[in-house]
């Protein structure tokens, strides 16, 4: 009898501990003035998922660091936060990360960057809207007003996966006055991987050029990615219905468009933002071994940072684009930001 009672007590305590280690998620709407009037017709009011760590509801006078986490192409905040079943559930990953001994908690914020073409590329364009300003200014201001944050750059981080990793590097290197730490998981689009006539990718460009508006939603991943790249990096307000230019037109190479795409590659931009990157408290890069050009360009970014003497963490690990991302977030990225984001005790005045 005593043994059964002890077992029941142990189980109850275990349940309470598990509950205490579970964060909560809010999904809110955050209007972007910087996204108004975009030529793609995407709504300027965006869904945003916010993960509040386990202690947030209990410790009413405590303020927290914030990590802004950007999702990948064709994904959404709903997919990453369990609203829609997906290959990852970020709140569950964070719960495990923050349950680890010595883990330091922070708020995590993810805007929905799914657009007409499957993703914003977190860039600045009249066709997609100014996503750089939305993330680095409007979203940050909203979160600092609504939640108990440590509203300073030393307590803000920026990270992302795939297209989100690209966005984290692009926005982060330009906004060292807003964010103090960056982490890019399997970042896409670091180099200018341009399709040329008769070469790899030419078919995607041809399909993107001929696709009708009603067909875009069901287009292949790479055709959507081609359109999204044009919308973000070579907008053209005089070229309906998509208001963008592509790197080929009627089979002819368009060097001026290709130059615009190349200029938006972080490997081309990094030399102009060395001082901002040097000011970062922490920078992290990783990629799986099975990712082809992503693996290669992530290594190139590592080499550029090394050349400039910019301290950073870097790893090529055994895996593909998705199969170990949850593990990487739990065991590598979350501790990385726990170490680098300032979390000095703050109380509400």
CSV table of C-alpha atoms in Angstrom, one decimal:
chain,number,residue,atom,x,y,z
A,1,UNK,CA,0.0,0.0,0.0
A,2,UNK,CA,2.8,2.4,1.0
A,3,UNK,CA,4.7,1.4,-2.2
A,4,UNK,CA,1.6,2.2,-4.3
A,5,UNK,CA,1.1,5.5,-2.6
A,6,UNK,CA,4.7,6.4,-3.2
A,7,UNK,CA,4.5,5.4,-6.8
A,8,UNK,CA,1.4,7.5,-7.3
A,9,UNK,CA,3.1,10.5,-5.6
A,10,UNK,CA,6.2,10.1,-7.8
A,11,UNK,CA,4.0,10.0,-10.9
A,12,UNK,CA,2.1,13.1,-9.9
A,13,UNK,CA,5.3,14.9,-9.2
A,14,UNK,CA,6.7,13.8,-12.6
A,15,UNK,CA,3.5,15.2,-14.3
A,16,UNK,CA,3.8,18.5,-12.5
A,17,UNK,CA,7.5,18.8,-13.4
A,18,UNK,CA,6.6,18.1,-17.1
A,19,UNK,CA,3.9,20.7,-17.0
A,20,UNK,CA,6.2,23.2,-15.4
A,21,UNK,CA,8.7,22.7,-18.2
A,22,UNK,CA,6.1,23.4,-20.9
A,23,UNK,CA,6.0,26.8,-22.6
A,24,UNK,CA,2.9,28.3,-24.1
A,25,UNK,CA,2.2,29.6,-27.6
A,26,UNK,CA,0.3,32.7,-28.6
A,27,UNK,CA,-0.6,33.5,-32.3
A,28,UNK,CA,-1.2,37.1,-32.9
A,29,UNK,CA,-1.6,39.5,-35.8
A,30,UNK,CA,1.1,42.1,-36.5
A,31,UNK,CA,0.4,44.7,-39.1
A,32,UNK,CA,3.3,45.7,-41.3
A,33,UNK,CA,3.2,49.3,-42.6
A,34,UNK,CA,6.3,48.3,-44.6
A,35,UNK,CA,4.3,45.6,-46.3
A,36,UNK,CA,1.4,47.7,-47.3
A,37,UNK,CA,0.8,48.1,-51.1
A,38,UNK,CA,3.0,45.2,-52.1
A,39,UNK,CA,2.3,44.4,-55.8
A,40,UNK,CA,1.8,40.7,-55.1
A,41,UNK,CA,-1.3,41.5,-53.1
A,42,UNK,CA,-0.1,39.7,-49.9
A,43,UNK,CA,-1.8,40.8,-46.7
A,44,UNK,CA,0.3,43.3,-44.7
A,45,UNK,CA,-1.2,42.0,-41.5
A,46,UNK,CA,0.7,38.8,-40.7
A,47,UNK,CA,0.2,35.9,-38.3
A,48,UNK,CA,3.0,35.7,-35.8
A,49,UNK,CA,3.6,32.8,-33.4
A,50,UNK,CA,5.1,33.6,-30.1
A,51,UNK,CA,6.6,30.9,-27.8
A,52,UNK,CA,6.6,32.0,-24.1
A,53,UNK,CA,9.0,29.9,-22.0
A,54,UNK,CA,7.9,27.7,-19.1
A,55,UNK,CA,8.6,30.3,-16.4
A,56,UNK,CA,6.9,33.2,-18.2
A,57,UNK,CA,3.4,32.8,-16.8
A,58,UNK,CA,4.7,32.3,-13.2
A,59,UNK,CA,7.5,34.9,-12.9
A,60,UNK,CA,5.4,38.0,-13.5
A,61,UNK,CA,8.2,40.5,-12.8
A,62,UNK,CA,10.8,38.8,-15.0
A,63,UNK,CA,11.9,40.1,-18.4
A,64,UNK,CA,13.3,37.8,-21.1
A,65,UNK,CA,15.6,37.9,-24.1
A,66,UNK,CA,14.0,37.3,-27.4
A,67,UNK,CA,15.0,35.1,-30.4
A,68,UNK,CA,13.4,36.0,-33.7
A,69,UNK,CA,13.2,32.7,-35.7
A,70,UNK,CA,12.5,32.8,-39.4
A,71,UNK,CA,11.0,29.7,-41.2
A,72,UNK,CA,11.9,28.3,-44.6
A,73,UNK,CA,10.5,28.5,-48.1
A,74,UNK,CA,6.9,27.1,-48.5
A,75,UNK,CA,6.7,26.8,-44.7
A,76,UNK,CA,4.8,29.0,-42.3
A,77,UNK,CA,4.7,29.8,-38.6
A,78,UNK,CA,1.6,27.5,-38.4
A,79,UNK,CA,3.7,24.6,-39.7
A,80,UNK,CA,6.6,25.2,-37.3
A,81,UNK,CA,4.4,25.7,-34.2
A,82,UNK,CA,2.1,22.7,-34.6
A,83,UNK,CA,-1.0,24.4,-35.9
A,84,UNK,CA,-0.5,22.3,-39.0
A,85,UNK,CA,1.2,18.9,-38.8
A,86,UNK,CA,4.7,19.2,-40.2
A,87,UNK,CA,8.2,17.6,-40.1
A,88,UNK,CA,9.0,19.7,-37.0
A,89,UNK,CA,7.2,21.1,-33.9
A,90,UNK,CA,9.2,24.0,-32.6
A,91,UNK,CA,7.5,24.4,-29.2
A,92,UNK,CA,8.1,20.7,-28.4
A,93,UNK,CA,11.8,21.2,-29.4
A,94,UNK,CA,12.1,24.3,-27.2
A,95,UNK,CA,10.4,22.6,-24.3
A,96,UNK,CA,13.0,19.9,-24.4
A,97,UNK,CA,15.8,22.4,-24.8
A,98,UNK,CA,14.7,24.5,-21.8
A,99,UNK,CA,14.2,21.4,-19.6
A,100,UNK,CA,18.0,20.6,-19.9
A,101,UNK,CA,20.0,21.3,-16.8
A,102,UNK,CA,21.3,24.9,-16.7
A,103,UNK,CA,19.3,25.9,-19.8
A,104,UNK,CA,18.5,29.7,-20.0
A,105,UNK,CA,15.1,30.6,-21.3
A,106,UNK,CA,14.1,33.1,-23.9
A,107,UNK,CA,11.0,34.1,-25.9
A,108,UNK,CA,10.9,32.9,-29.5
A,109,UNK,CA,9.0,34.8,-32.2
A,110,UNK,CA,8.2,33.6,-35.8
A,111,UNK,CA,6.3,35.7,-38.4
A,112,UNK,CA,4.4,34.0,-41.2
A,113,UNK,CA,6.4,34.8,-44.3
A,114,UNK,CA,4.4,32.6,-46.7
A,115,UNK,CA,3.5,34.7,-49.7
A,116,UNK,CA,1.8,34.4,-53.1
A,117,UNK,CA,4.9,32.6,-54.4
A,118,UNK,CA,5.6,30.5,-51.2
A,119,UNK,CA,8.0,32.8,-49.4
A,120,UNK,CA,9.2,36.4,-49.0
A,121,UNK,CA,12.9,35.7,-49.1
A,122,UNK,CA,12.9,38.2,-46.2
A,123,UNK,CA,14.0,40.9,-48.7
A,124,UNK,CA,13.0,44.4,-49.5
A,125,UNK,CA,11.0,44.8,-52.8
A,126,UNK,CA,7.9,46.7,-54.0
A,127,UNK,CA,6.6,43.4,-55.2
A,128,UNK,CA,6.9,41.5,-51.9
A,129,UNK,CA,7.0,44.4,-49.5
A,130,UNK,CA,9.9,45.5,-47.2
A,131,UNK,CA,10.4,42.4,-45.1
A,132,UNK,CA,13.7,43.7,-43.7
A,133,UNK,CA,12.0,46.6,-42.0
A,134,UNK,CA,9.1,44.4,-40.9
A,135,UNK,CA,11.3,42.0,-39.1
A,136,UNK,CA,14.0,44.3,-37.8
A,137,UNK,CA,11.8,47.2,-36.8
A,138,UNK,CA,8.0,46.7,-36.8
A,139,UNK,CA,7.9,43.2,-35.4
A,140,UNK,CA,10.6,44.0,-32.7
A,141,UNK,CA,8.7,47.1,-31.6
A,142,UNK,CA,5.4,45.1,-31.4
A,143,UNK,CA,7.0,42.4,-29.3
A,144,UNK,CA,8.7,44.8,-27.0
A,145,UNK,CA,5.4,46.6,-26.4
A,146,UNK,CA,3.3,43.4,-25.8
A,147,UNK,CA,5.6,41.1,-23.9
A,148,UNK,CA,8.0,41.3,-21.0
A,149,UNK,CA,11.2,41.6,-23.0
A,150,UNK,CA,14.7,42.9,-22.4
A,151,UNK,CA,14.3,45.6,-25.0
A,152,UNK,CA,17.9,46.0,-26.1
A,153,UNK,CA,20.1,44.5,-28.8
A,154,UNK,CA,22.3,42.6,-26.4
A,155,UNK,CA,19.2,40.5,-25.5
A,156,UNK,CA,17.9,40.0,-29.1
A,157,UNK,CA,18.9,37.2,-31.5
A,158,UNK,CA,18.0,36.3,-35.0
A,159,UNK,CA,18.0,32.8,-36.5
A,160,UNK,CA,16.3,30.8,-39.2
A,161,UNK,CA,16.2,27.6,-41.3
A,162,UNK,CA,16.9,27.5,-45.1
A,163,UNK,CA,15.2,30.6,-46.5
A,164,UNK,CA,15.0,31.7,-42.9
A,165,UNK,CA,18.8,31.2,-42.5
A,166,UNK,CA,19.3,33.4,-45.5
A,167,UNK,CA,17.0,36.0,-44.0
A,168,UNK,CA,18.8,35.8,-40.6
A,169,UNK,CA,22.2,36.6,-42.3
A,170,UNK,CA,20.8,39.2,-44.7
A,171,UNK,CA,18.8,41.1,-42.0
A,172,UNK,CA,21.2,40.5,-39.2
A,173,UNK,CA,24.4,41.8,-41.0
A,174,UNK,CA,22.5,45.0,-41.9
A,175,UNK,CA,21.0,45.5,-38.4
A,176,UNK,CA,23.8,45.1,-35.9
A,177,UNK,CA,22.1,47.9,-33.9
A,178,UNK,CA,19.0,45.7,-33.3
A,179,UNK,CA,20.4,42.1,-33.0
A,180,UNK,CA,23.5,40.9,-31.2
A,181,UNK,CA,23.6,37.2,-32.1
A,182,UNK,CA,22.8,35.3,-35.3
A,183,UNK,CA,22.4,31.6,-36.2
A,184,UNK,CA,21.8,30.2,-39.7
A,185,UNK,CA,20.6,26.6,-39.9
A,186,UNK,CA,21.1,25.1,-43.4
A,187,UNK,CA,20.9,28.6,-45.0
A,188,UNK,CA,19.8,28.7,-48.7
A,189,UNK,CA,20.8,31.2,-51.3
A,190,UNK,CA,24.1,32.3,-49.9
A,191,UNK,CA,25.6,32.4,-53.3
A,192,UNK,CA,24.3,33.4,-56.7
A,193,UNK,CA,23.2,30.0,-58.1
A,194,UNK,CA,21.9,31.3,-61.4
A,195,UNK,CA,20.2,29.2,-64.1
A,196,UNK,CA,21.7,29.7,-67.5
A,197,UNK,CA,20.3,28.7,-71.0
A,198,UNK,CA,20.7,25.0,-71.6
A,199,UNK,CA,22.0,24.6,-68.0
A,200,UNK,CA,20.6,23.4,-64.7
A,201,UNK,CA,17.5,25.4,-63.8
A,202,UNK,CA,16.7,26.7,-67.2
A,203,UNK,CA,13.6,24.6,-67.3
A,204,UNK,CA,12.4,26.1,-64.0
A,205,UNK,CA,12.8,29.6,-65.4
A,206,UNK,CA,11.0,28.7,-68.6
A,207,UNK,CA,8.1,27.2,-66.6
A,208,UNK,CA,8.0,30.3,-64.3
A,209,UNK,CA,7.9,32.6,-67.3
A,210,UNK,CA,4.9,30.8,-68.9
A,211,UNK,CA,2.9,29.9,-65.8
A,212,UNK,CA,-0.6,31.4,-65.4
A,213,UNK,CA,-1.7,33.0,-62.2
A,214,UNK,CA,-4.2,30.3,-61.3
A,215,UNK,CA,-1.4,27.7,-61.7
A,216,UNK,CA,1.1,29.2,-59.2
A,217,UNK,CA,-0.3,27.6,-56.1
A,218,UNK,CA,0.1,24.1,-57.5
A,219,UNK,CA,3.5,24.8,-59.2
A,220,UNK,CA,6.6,22.8,-58.2
A,221,UNK,CA,8.8,23.9,-55.4
A,222,UNK,CA,11.6,25.1,-57.8
A,223,UNK,CA,9.2,27.0,-60.1
A,224,UNK,CA,7.8,28.8,-57.0
A,225,UNK,CA,11.3,29.5,-55.8
A,226,UNK,CA,12.2,31.0,-59.1
A,227,UNK,CA,9.2,33.3,-59.0
A,228,UNK,CA,9.8,34.2,-55.3
A,229,UNK,CA,13.4,35.1,-56.1
A,230,UNK,CA,12.4,37.3,-59.0
A,231,UNK,CA,9.7,39.0,-56.8
A,232,UNK,CA,12.3,39.7,-54.1
A,233,UNK,CA,15.4,40.5,-56.0
A,234,UNK,CA,14.3,41.8,-59.5
A,235,UNK,CA,10.9,43.5,-59.0
A,236,UNK,CA,9.4,45.3,-61.9
A,237,UNK,CA,6.3,47.3,-61.3
A,238,UNK,CA,5.8,47.6,-65.1
A,239,UNK,CA,5.7,43.8,-65.7
A,240,UNK,CA,2.3,42.4,-64.7
A,241,UNK,CA,0.9,40.0,-63.7
A,242,UNK,CA,3.7,39.1,-61.3
A,243,UNK,CA,5.7,42.4,-61.3
A,244,UNK,CA,9.1,40.7,-61.6
A,245,UNK,CA,11.8,39.9,-64.1
A,246,UNK,CA,13.5,36.5,-64.5
A,247,UNK,CA,17.1,35.7,-65.4
A,248,UNK,CA,15.9,34.5,-68.9
A,249,UNK,CA,13.3,35.9,-71.2
A,250,UNK,CA,12.1,33.8,-74.2
A,251,UNK,CA,15.2,31.6,-73.7
A,252,UNK,CA,17.6,34.6,-73.8
A,253,UNK,CA,19.9,35.3,-70.9
A,254,UNK,CA,19.2,38.5,-69.0
A,255,UNK,CA,22.6,39.6,-67.5
A,256,UNK,CA,21.2,42.8,-65.9
A,257,UNK,CA,18.6,40.7,-64.0
A,258,UNK,CA,21.2,38.0,-63.1
A,259,UNK,CA,23.4,40.8,-61.6
A,260,UNK,CA,20.5,41.9,-59.4
A,261,UNK,CA,20.1,38.3,-58.1
A,262,UNK,CA,23.8,38.0,-57.5
A,263,UNK,CA,23.9,41.3,-55.6
A,264,UNK,CA,21.4,39.8,-53.1
A,265,UNK,CA,23.5,36.8,-52.2
A,266,UNK,CA,25.0,37.1,-48.7
A,267,UNK,CA,28.4,36.0,-50.0
A,268,UNK,CA,28.3,39.1,-52.2
A,269,UNK,CA,27.0,41.4,-49.5
A,270,UNK,CA,29.2,40.3,-46.6
A,271,UNK,CA,32.2,42.4,-47.4
A,272,UNK,CA,30.1,45.6,-47.0
A,273,UNK,CA,28.9,44.5,-43.5
A,274,UNK,CA,32.1,43.3,-41.9
A,275,UNK,CA,32.0,45.8,-39.1
A,276,UNK,CA,28.4,44.9,-38.1
A,277,UNK,CA,29.3,41.2,-38.1
A,278,UNK,CA,32.4,41.9,-36.0
A,279,UNK,CA,30.1,43.7,-33.5
A,280,UNK,CA,28.0,40.5,-33.0
A,281,UNK,CA,28.4,38.6,-29.7
A,282,UNK,CA,27.8,35.3,-31.5
A,283,UNK,CA,27.4,34.0,-35.0
A,284,UNK,CA,26.6,30.4,-35.8
A,285,UNK,CA,26.4,28.5,-39.1
A,286,UNK,CA,25.6,24.9,-39.9
A,287,UNK,CA,24.6,22.6,-42.8
A,288,UNK,CA,24.1,18.9,-43.4
A,289,UNK,CA,26.5,16.9,-45.4
A,290,UNK,CA,23.8,15.9,-47.9
A,291,UNK,CA,22.8,19.4,-49.0
A,292,UNK,CA,24.9,20.0,-52.1
A,293,UNK,CA,25.2,23.7,-52.9
A,294,UNK,CA,23.9,24.7,-49.4
A,295,UNK,CA,26.7,22.7,-47.8
A,296,UNK,CA,29.3,24.3,-50.2
A,297,UNK,CA,28.1,27.9,-49.8
A,298,UNK,CA,27.8,27.6,-46.0
A,299,UNK,CA,31.4,26.5,-45.9
A,300,UNK,CA,32.3,29.5,-48.2
A,301,UNK,CA,30.6,31.8,-45.7
A,302,UNK,CA,32.6,30.2,-42.9
A,303,UNK,CA,35.8,30.8,-44.9
A,304,UNK,CA,34.9,34.5,-45.5
A,305,UNK,CA,34.3,35.1,-41.8
A,306,UNK,CA,37.6,33.4,-41.0
A,307,UNK,CA,39.4,35.6,-43.5
A,308,UNK,CA,38.1,38.7,-41.7
A,309,UNK,CA,38.8,37.3,-38.3
A,310,UNK,CA,35.1,37.3,-37.3
A,311,UNK,CA,34.5,34.8,-34.5
A,312,UNK,CA,31.8,32.3,-35.2
A,313,UNK,CA,30.7,28.7,-34.7
A,314,UNK,CA,30.6,26.4,-37.7
A,315,UNK,CA,29.7,22.8,-38.3
A,316,UNK,CA,29.0,20.5,-41.2
A,317,UNK,CA,27.1,17.6,-39.7
A,318,UNK,CA,25.9,14.3,-41.0
A,319,UNK,CA,22.4,14.8,-42.3
A,320,UNK,CA,20.1,16.4,-44.9
A,321,UNK,CA,18.0,19.5,-45.1
A,322,UNK,CA,15.5,18.5,-42.4
A,323,UNK,CA,16.2,15.2,-40.7
A,324,UNK,CA,18.3,16.6,-37.8
A,325,UNK,CA,17.1,20.2,-37.6
A,326,UNK,CA,15.0,19.6,-34.4
A,327,UNK,CA,18.0,18.0,-32.7
A,328,UNK,CA,20.3,20.9,-33.9
A,329,UNK,CA,17.9,23.5,-32.5
A,330,UNK,CA,17.5,21.7,-29.2
A,331,UNK,CA,21.2,20.8,-28.5
A,332,UNK,CA,23.1,23.4,-30.4
A,333,UNK,CA,21.1,26.5,-31.3
A,334,UNK,CA,19.2,27.0,-28.1
A,335,UNK,CA,22.3,26.6,-25.9
A,336,UNK,CA,24.1,29.0,-28.3
A,337,UNK,CA,21.5,31.8,-27.7
A,338,UNK,CA,21.3,30.9,-24.0
A,339,UNK,CA,25.0,31.7,-23.8
A,340,UNK,CA,25.1,34.8,-26.0
A,341,UNK,CA,21.8,36.6,-25.2
A,342,UNK,CA,22.1,38.8,-22.1
A,343,UNK,CA,19.5,37.8,-19.6
A,344,UNK,CA,20.3,40.0,-16.6
A,345,UNK,CA,17.4,40.2,-14.1
A,346,UNK,CA,14.9,42.8,-15.1
A,347,UNK,CA,11.8,43.8,-13.2
A,348,UNK,CA,8.7,45.7,-14.4
A,349,UNK,CA,8.8,49.3,-13.1
